[in-house]
Coordinates of C-alpha atoms in Angstrom, one line a residue:
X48 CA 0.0 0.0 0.0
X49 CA 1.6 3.2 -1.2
X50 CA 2.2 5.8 0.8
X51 CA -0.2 8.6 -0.7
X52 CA 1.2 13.0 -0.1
X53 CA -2.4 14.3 0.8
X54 CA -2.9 18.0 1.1
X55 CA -5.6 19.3 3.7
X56 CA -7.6 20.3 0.5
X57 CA -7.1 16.7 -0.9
X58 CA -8.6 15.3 2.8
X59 CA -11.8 18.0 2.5
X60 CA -12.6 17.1 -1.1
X61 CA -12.4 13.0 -0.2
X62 CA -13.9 13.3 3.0
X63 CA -17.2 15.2 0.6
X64 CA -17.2 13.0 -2.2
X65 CA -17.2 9.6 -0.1
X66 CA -20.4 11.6 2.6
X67 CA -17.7 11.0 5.6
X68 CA -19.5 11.8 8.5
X69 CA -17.5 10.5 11.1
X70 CA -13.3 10.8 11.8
X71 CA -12.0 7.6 13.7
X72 CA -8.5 8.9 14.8
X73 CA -6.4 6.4 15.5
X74 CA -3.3 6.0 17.5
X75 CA -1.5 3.2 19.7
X76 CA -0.8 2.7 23.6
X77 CA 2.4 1.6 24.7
X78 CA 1.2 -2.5 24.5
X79 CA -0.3 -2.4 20.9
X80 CA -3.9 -2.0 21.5
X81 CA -5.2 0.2 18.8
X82 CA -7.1 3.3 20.3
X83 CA -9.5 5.7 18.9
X84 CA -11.4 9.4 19.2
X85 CA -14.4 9.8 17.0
X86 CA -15.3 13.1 16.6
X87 CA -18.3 13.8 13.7
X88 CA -16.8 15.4 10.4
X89 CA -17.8 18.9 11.6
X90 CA -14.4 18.5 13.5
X91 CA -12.6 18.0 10.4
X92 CA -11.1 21.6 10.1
X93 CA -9.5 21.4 13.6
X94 CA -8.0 17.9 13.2
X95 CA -6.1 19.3 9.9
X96 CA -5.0 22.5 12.2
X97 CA -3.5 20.1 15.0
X98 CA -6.3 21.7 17.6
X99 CA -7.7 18.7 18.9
X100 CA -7.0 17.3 22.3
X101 CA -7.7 14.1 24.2
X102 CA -7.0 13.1 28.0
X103 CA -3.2 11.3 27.8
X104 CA -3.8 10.4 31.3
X105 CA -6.3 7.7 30.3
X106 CA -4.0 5.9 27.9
X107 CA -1.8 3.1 29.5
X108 CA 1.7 3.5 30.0
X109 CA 1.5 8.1 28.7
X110 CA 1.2 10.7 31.6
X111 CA 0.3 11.3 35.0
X112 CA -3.0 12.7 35.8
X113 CA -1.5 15.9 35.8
X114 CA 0.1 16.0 32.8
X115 CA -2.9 15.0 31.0
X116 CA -4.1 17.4 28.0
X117 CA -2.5 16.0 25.0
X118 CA -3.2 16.8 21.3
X119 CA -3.5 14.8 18.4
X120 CA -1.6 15.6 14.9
X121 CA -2.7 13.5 11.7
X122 CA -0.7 11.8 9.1
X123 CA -2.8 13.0 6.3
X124 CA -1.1 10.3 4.5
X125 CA -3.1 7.7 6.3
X126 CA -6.3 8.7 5.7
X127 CA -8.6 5.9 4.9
X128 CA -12.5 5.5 4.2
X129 CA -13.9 2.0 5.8
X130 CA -15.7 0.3 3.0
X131 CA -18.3 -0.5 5.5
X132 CA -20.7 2.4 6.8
X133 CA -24.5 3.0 8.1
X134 CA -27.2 5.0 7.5
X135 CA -25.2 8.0 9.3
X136 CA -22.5 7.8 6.2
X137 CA -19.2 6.6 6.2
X138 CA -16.2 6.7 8.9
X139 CA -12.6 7.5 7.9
X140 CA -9.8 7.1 9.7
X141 CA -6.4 8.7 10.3
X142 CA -3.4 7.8 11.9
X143 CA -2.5 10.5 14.7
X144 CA 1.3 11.1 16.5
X145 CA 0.2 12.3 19.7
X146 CA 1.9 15.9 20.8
X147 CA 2.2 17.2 24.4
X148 CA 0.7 19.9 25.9
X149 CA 3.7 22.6 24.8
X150 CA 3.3 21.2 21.2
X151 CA 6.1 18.6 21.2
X152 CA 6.1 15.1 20.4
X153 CA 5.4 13.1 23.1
X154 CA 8.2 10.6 23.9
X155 CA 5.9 7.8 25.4
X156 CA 3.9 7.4 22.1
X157 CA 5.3 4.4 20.1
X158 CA 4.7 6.0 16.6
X159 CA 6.8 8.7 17.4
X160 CA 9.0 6.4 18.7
X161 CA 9.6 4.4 15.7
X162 CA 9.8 8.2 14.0
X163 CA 12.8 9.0 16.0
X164 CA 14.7 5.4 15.7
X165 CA 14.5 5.7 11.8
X166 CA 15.4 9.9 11.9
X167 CA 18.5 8.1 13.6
X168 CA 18.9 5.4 11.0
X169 CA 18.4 8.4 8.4
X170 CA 21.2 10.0 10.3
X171 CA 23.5 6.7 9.8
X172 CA 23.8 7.3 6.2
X173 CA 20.6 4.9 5.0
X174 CA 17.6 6.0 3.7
X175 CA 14.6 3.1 4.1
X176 CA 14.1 0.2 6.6
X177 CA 11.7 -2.1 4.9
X178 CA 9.4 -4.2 6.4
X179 CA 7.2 -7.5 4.8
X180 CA 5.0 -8.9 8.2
X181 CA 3.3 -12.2 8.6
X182 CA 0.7 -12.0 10.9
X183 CA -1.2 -15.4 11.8
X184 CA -4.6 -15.5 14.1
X185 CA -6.8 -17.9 15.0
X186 CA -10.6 -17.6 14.0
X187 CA -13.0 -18.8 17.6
X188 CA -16.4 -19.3 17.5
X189 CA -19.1 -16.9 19.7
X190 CA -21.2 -18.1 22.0
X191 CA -24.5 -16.9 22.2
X192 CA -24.2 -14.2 24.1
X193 CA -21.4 -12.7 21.8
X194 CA -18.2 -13.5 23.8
X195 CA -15.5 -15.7 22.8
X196 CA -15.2 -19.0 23.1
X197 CA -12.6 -21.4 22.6
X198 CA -14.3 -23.8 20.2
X199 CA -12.6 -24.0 16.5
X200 CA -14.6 -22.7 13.1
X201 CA -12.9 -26.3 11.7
X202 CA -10.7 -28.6 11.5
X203 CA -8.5 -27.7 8.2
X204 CA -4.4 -27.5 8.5
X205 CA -1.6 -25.9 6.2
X206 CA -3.2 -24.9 2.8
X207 CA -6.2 -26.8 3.3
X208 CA -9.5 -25.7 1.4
X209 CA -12.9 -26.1 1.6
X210 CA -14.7 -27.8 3.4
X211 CA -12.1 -28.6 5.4
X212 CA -11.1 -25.0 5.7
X213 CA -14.3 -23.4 6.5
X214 CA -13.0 -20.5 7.5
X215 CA -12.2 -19.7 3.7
X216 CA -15.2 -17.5 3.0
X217 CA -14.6 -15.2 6.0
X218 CA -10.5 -15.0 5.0
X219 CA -11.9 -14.2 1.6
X220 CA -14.1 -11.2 2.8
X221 CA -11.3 -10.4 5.1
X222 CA -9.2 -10.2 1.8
X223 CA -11.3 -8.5 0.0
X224 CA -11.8 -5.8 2.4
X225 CA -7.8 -4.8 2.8
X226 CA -8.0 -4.6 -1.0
X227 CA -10.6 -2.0 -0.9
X228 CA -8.5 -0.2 1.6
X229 CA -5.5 -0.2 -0.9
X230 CA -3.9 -3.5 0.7
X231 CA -1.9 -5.6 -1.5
X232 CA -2.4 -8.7 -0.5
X233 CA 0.0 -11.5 -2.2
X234 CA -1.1 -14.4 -0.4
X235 CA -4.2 -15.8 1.8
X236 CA -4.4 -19.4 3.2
X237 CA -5.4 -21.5 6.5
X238 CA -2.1 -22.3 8.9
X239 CA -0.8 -25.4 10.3
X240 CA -2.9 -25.1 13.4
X241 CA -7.1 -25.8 13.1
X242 CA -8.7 -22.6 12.8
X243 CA -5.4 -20.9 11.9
X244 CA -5.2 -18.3 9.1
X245 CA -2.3 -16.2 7.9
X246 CA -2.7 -13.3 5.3
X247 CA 0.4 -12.0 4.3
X248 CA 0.6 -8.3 2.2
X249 CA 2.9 -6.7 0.6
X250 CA 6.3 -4.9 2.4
X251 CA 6.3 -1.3 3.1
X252 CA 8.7 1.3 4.7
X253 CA 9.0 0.5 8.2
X254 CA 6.3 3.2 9.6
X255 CA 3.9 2.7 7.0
X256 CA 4.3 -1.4 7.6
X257 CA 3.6 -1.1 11.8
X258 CA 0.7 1.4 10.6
X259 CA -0.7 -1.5 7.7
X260 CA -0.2 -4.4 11.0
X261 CA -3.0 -2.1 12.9
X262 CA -5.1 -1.3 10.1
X263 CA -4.8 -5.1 9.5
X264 CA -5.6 -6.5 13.1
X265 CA -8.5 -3.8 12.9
X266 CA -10.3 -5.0 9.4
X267 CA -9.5 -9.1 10.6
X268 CA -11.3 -8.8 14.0
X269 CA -14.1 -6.3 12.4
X270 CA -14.8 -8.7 9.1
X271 CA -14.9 -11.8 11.7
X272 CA -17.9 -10.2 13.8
X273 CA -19.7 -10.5 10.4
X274 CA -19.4 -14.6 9.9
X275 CA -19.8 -14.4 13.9
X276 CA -16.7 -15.2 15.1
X277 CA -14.1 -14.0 17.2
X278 CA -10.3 -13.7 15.5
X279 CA -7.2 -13.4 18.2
X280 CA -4.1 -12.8 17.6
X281 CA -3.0 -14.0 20.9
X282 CA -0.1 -15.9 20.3
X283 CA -1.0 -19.3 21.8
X284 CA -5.0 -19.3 22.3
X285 CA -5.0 -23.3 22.8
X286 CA -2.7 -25.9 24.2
X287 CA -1.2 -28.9 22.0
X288 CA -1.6 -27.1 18.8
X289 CA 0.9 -24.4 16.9
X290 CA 0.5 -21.0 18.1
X291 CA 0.6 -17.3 15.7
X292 CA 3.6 -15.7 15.0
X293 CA 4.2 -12.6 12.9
X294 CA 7.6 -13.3 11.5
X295 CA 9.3 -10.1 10.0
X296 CA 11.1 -10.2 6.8
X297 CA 13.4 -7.1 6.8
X298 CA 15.9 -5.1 4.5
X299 CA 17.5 -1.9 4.7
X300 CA 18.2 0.6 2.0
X301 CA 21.2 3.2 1.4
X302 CA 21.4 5.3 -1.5
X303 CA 23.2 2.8 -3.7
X304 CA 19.9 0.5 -3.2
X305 CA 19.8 -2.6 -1.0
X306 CA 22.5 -2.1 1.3
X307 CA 22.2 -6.1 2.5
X308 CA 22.9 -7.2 -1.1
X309 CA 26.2 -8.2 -2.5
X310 CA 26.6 -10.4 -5.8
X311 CA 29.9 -11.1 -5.1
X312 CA 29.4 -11.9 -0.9
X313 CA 29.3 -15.1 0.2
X314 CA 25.4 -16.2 0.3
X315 CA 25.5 -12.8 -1.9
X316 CA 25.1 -11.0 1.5
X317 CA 26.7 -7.6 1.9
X318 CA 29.6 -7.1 5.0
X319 CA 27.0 -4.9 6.4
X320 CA 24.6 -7.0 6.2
X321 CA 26.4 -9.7 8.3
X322 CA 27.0 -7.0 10.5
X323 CA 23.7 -6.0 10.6
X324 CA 22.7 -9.8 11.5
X325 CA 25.3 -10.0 14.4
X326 CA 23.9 -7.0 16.0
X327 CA 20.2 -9.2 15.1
X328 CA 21.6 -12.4 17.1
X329 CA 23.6 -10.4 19.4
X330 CA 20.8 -8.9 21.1
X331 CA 17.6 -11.5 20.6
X332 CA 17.5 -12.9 24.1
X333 CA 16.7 -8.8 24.9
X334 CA 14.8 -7.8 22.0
X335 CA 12.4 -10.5 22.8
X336 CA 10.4 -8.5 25.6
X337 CA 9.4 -6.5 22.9
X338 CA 8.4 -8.9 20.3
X339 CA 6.6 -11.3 22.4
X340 CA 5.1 -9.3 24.9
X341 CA 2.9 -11.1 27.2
X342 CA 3.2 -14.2 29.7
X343 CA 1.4 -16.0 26.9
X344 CA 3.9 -15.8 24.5
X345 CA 5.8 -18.3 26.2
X346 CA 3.4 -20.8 25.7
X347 CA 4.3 -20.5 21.8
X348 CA 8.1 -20.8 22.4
X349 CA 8.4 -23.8 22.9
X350 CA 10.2 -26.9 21.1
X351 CA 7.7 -29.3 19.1
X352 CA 5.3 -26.3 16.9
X353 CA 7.7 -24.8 14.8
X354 CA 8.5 -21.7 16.3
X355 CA 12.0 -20.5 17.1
X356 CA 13.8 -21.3 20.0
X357 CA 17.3 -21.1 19.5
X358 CA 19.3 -18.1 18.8
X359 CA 21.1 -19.1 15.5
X360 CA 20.6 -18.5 11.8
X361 CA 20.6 -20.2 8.3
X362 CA 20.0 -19.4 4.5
X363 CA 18.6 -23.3 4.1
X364 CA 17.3 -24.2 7.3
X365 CA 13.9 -23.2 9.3
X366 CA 14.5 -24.1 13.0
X367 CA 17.0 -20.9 13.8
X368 CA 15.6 -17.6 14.8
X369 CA 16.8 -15.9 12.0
X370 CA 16.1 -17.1 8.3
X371 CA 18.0 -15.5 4.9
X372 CA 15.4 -16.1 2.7
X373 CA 16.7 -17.5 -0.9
X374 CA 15.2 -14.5 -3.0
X375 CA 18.5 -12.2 -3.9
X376 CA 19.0 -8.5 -4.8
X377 CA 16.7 -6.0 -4.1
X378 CA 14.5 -8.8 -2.3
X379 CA 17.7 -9.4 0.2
X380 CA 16.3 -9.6 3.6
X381 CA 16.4 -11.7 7.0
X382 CA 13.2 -12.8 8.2
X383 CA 13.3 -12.9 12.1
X384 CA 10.8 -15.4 12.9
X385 CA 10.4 -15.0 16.6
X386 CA 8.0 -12.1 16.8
X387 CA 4.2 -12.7 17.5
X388 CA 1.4 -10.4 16.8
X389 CA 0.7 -9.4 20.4
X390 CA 4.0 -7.1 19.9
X391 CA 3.2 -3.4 19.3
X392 CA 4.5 -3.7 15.7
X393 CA 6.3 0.1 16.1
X394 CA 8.1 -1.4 19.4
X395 CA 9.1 -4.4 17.5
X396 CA 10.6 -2.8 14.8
X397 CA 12.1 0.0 16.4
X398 CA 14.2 -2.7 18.4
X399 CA 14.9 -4.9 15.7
X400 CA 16.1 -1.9 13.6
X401 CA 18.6 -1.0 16.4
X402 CA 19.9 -4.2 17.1
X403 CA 21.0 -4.5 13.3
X404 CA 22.3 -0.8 13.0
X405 CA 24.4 -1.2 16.8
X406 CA 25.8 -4.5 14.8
X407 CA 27.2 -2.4 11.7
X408 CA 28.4 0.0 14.0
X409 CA 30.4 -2.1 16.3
X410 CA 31.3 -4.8 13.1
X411 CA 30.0 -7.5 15.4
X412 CA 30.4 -10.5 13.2
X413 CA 28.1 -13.3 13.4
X414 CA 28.6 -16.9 14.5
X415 CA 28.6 -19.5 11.4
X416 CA 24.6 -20.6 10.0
X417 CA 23.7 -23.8 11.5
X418 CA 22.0 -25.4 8.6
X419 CA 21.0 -28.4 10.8
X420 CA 18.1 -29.3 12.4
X421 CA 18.5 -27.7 15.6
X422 CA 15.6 -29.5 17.3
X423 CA 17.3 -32.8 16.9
X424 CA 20.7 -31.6 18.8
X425 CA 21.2 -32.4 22.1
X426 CA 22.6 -29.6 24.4
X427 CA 26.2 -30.3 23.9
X428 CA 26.2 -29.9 20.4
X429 CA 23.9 -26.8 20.4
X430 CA 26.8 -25.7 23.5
X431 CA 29.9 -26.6 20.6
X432 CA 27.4 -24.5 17.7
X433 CA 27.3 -21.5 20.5
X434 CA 23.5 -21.9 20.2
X435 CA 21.7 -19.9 23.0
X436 CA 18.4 -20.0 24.2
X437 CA 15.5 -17.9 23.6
X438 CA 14.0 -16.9 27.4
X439 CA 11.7 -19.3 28.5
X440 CA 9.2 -17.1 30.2
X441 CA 8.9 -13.0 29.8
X442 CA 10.2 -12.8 33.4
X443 CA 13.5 -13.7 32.1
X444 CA 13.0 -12.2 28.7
X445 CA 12.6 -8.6 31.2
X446 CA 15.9 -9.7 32.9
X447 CA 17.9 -9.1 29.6
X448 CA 16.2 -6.2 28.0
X449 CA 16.4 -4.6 31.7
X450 CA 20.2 -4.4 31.0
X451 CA 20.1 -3.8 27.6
X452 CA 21.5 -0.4 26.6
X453 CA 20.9 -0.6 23.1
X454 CA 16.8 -1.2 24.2
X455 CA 16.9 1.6 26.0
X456 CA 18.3 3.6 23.0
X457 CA 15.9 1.6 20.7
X458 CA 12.5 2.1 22.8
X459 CA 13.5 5.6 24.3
X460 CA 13.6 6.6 28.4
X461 CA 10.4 6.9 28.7
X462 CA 8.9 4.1 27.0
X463 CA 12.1 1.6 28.2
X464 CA 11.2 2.5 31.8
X465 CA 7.5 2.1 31.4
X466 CA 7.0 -1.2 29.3
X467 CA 9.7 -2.5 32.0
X468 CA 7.6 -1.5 35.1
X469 CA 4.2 -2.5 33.6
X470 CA 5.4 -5.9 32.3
X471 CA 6.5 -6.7 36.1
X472 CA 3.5 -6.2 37.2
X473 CA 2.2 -8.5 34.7
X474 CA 4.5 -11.2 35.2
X475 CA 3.8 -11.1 39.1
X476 CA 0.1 -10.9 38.6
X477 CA 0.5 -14.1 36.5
X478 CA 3.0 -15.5 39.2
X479 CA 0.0 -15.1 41.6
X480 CA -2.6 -17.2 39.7
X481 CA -3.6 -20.6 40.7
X482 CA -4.3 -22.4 37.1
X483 CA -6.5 -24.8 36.4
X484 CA -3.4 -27.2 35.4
X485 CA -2.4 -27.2 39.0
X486 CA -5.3 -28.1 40.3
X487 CA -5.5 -30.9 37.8
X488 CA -1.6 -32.0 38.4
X489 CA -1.9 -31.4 42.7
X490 CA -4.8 -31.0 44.0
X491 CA -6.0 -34.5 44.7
X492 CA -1.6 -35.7 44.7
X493 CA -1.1 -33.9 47.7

């Protein structure tokens, strides 16, 4: 989806010829959770003259209480007409950075974030860090009072189709929705797991990509309702079954073009780009707080359903964390196949992105692929291929990116501090929970 250069005029005349009579402005807290303020299109005018406000004190992880007026400035380049409406007229939305009181941008909004971490990339001598997502989700049935349940819509598995896949007509609509929003999707079919679907669209510069994984999660969960269904994008809804990742296929541009390609490298891999990978595998075990955010994410890293669990990469082999897909030249890219889709994508990327530049600064060299099948090695040979482990549980995950410097620099002060301090609070809220396993496992044993 191209980035489109929309004047205010541009925004009046669309916002007339399509009967907008609502403005959805969207922007995202510091775990990912999309949030709006709709305002009717009479509003329009003070949107495009950055006049609106909204209480920042409300938002998790922004400002105090006292702190709280905040305003909201539009990326006119976002601007977007849902294809559905009502009998009021249509809504459109825009994406919004969110501005403090004295008319700066606030540090603790992740958009602005991301902003900043590519301004510093920009600053680094490249111009475009391009971003190709995967996003999986698993489609629940409602019960009949609306609420999710965790009963399957079928039975299909990898590429399956009809009737097996029954989901197919609701990916379809799902499909055919992002195309009317100026998607381009290149690819739609079920997942390994039952009721698991992946859509995959076309890559886009980094900020326009974490805006399309929004938009994305948005038009999935909204088209779902429809076919009454629930879709989640938590990683691991249900046990014994593969959960959803979002793996991220990456590349990063300098002026010559695509600064990871080199016909002549070995792999035909640029030096910066191995550099750029070192500083990828150097700092995983921290990065990992950010792309797989919540206790549940655990749950999906785990040996046995496919996901990565070992720090290591390969250009052959699909068990390391990081895979060098076989396409070559301006297609030259890593696909970090860790991340899940309950990471705020402009978090994510912003971490990614440093990892790989602190590795071209500081030439850290990678270790050699491992092009076996890391599964089937036993801990002394993974020990002998200096494999590490991925953390196990976010609690550790929070013990490396705590001491991190190069997260801090990645995610900012403000936003470092608070994604530490509220995902400790998660983790020992979950460490207070009595689970149902337990009780299954002790209760009666002891």
């Amino acid at each position: 989806m191209a980035k489109k250069n929309y004047t205010p005029a541009d925004i009046r005349q669309m916002a007339k010829d399509n009967n907008v009579q609502f403005l959805r402005l969207m922007f995202t807290d510091l775990f990912g959770v999309i949030k709006n303020v709709e305002v009717p299109i009479s509003q329009l005018d003070k949107l495009l003259e950055n006049k609106l406000m909204f209480d920042g004190s409300s938002i998790d992880g922004f400002v105090r209480i006292e702190e709280s007026d905040m305003y909201l400035y539009p990326d006119l380049s976002t601007w977007m007409v849902f294809p559905w409406g009502s009998e009021h007229g249509k809504v459109a939305r825009i994406i919004c950075e969110v501005y403090t009181s004295d008319r700066k941008p606030f540090a603790g909004d992740p958009r602005n974030n991301l902003i900043r971490a590519l301004q510093d990339m920009k600053d680094e001598g490249f111009t475009d860090f391009n971003i190709g997502p995967e996003p999986e989700f698993f489609l629940l049935k409602l019960d009949e009072n609306g609420k999710p349940t965790t009963h399957l819509n079928d039975q299909g598995s990898y590429f399956d189709l009809a009737p097996v896949d029954l989901g197919e007509n609701c990916r379809r609509d799902i499909v055919l929705e992002l195309e009317n929003m100026g998607f381009d999707v290149e690819a739609s079919h079920h997942e390994v797991a039952p009721g698991q679907h992946e859509i995959d669209f076309k890559y886009a510069d980094a900020l326009t990509a974490a805006d399309n994984i929004q938009t994305f999660k948005l038009v999935v969960k909204t088209v779902a309702r429809k076919y009454n269904l629930h879709a989640t994008f938590m990683p691991k809804p249900l046990d014994g079954i593969n959960g959803s990742g979002m793996h991220l296929n990456m590349s990063l541009f300098n002026k010559e073009g695509n600064a990871f390609y080199d016909e002549k490298g070995e792999l035909q891999l640029s030096q910066k780009a191995y550099w750029f990978l070192g500083g990828l595998l150097k700092h995983a075990r921290s990065y990992t707080a950010v792309c797989n955010p919540i206790v549940n994410s655990y749950k999906r890293l785990v040996p046995g359903y496919e996901a990565p669990v070992y720090v290591a990469w390969s250009g052959s082999n699909r068990s390391p964390l990081i895979r060098v897909p076989s396409s070559k030249g301006l297609s030259t890219r890593f696909e970090v196949r860790s991340v899940d889709p309950s990471a705020n994508p402009y978090l994510a990327i912003a971490a990614v992105l440093e990892a790989g530049l602190d590795g071209i600064r500081n030439q850290i060299e990678p270790d050699d692929s491992v092009d076996r099948n890391i599964y089937r090695m036993n801990v002394q040979e993974r020990h002998e291929e200096h494999i590490q482990d991925l953390p196990s549980t976010l609690h550790n995950a929070l013990k490396e990116f705590e001491k991190d410097d190069v997260m801090r620099k990645a995610l900012g002060d403000h936003i470092f501090q608070s994604f530490l301090e509220a995902k400790k609070l998660e983790w020992a809220s979950y460490r207070q929970e009595v689970t149902q396993w337990e009780r299954d496992q002790y209760l009666e044993m002891f």
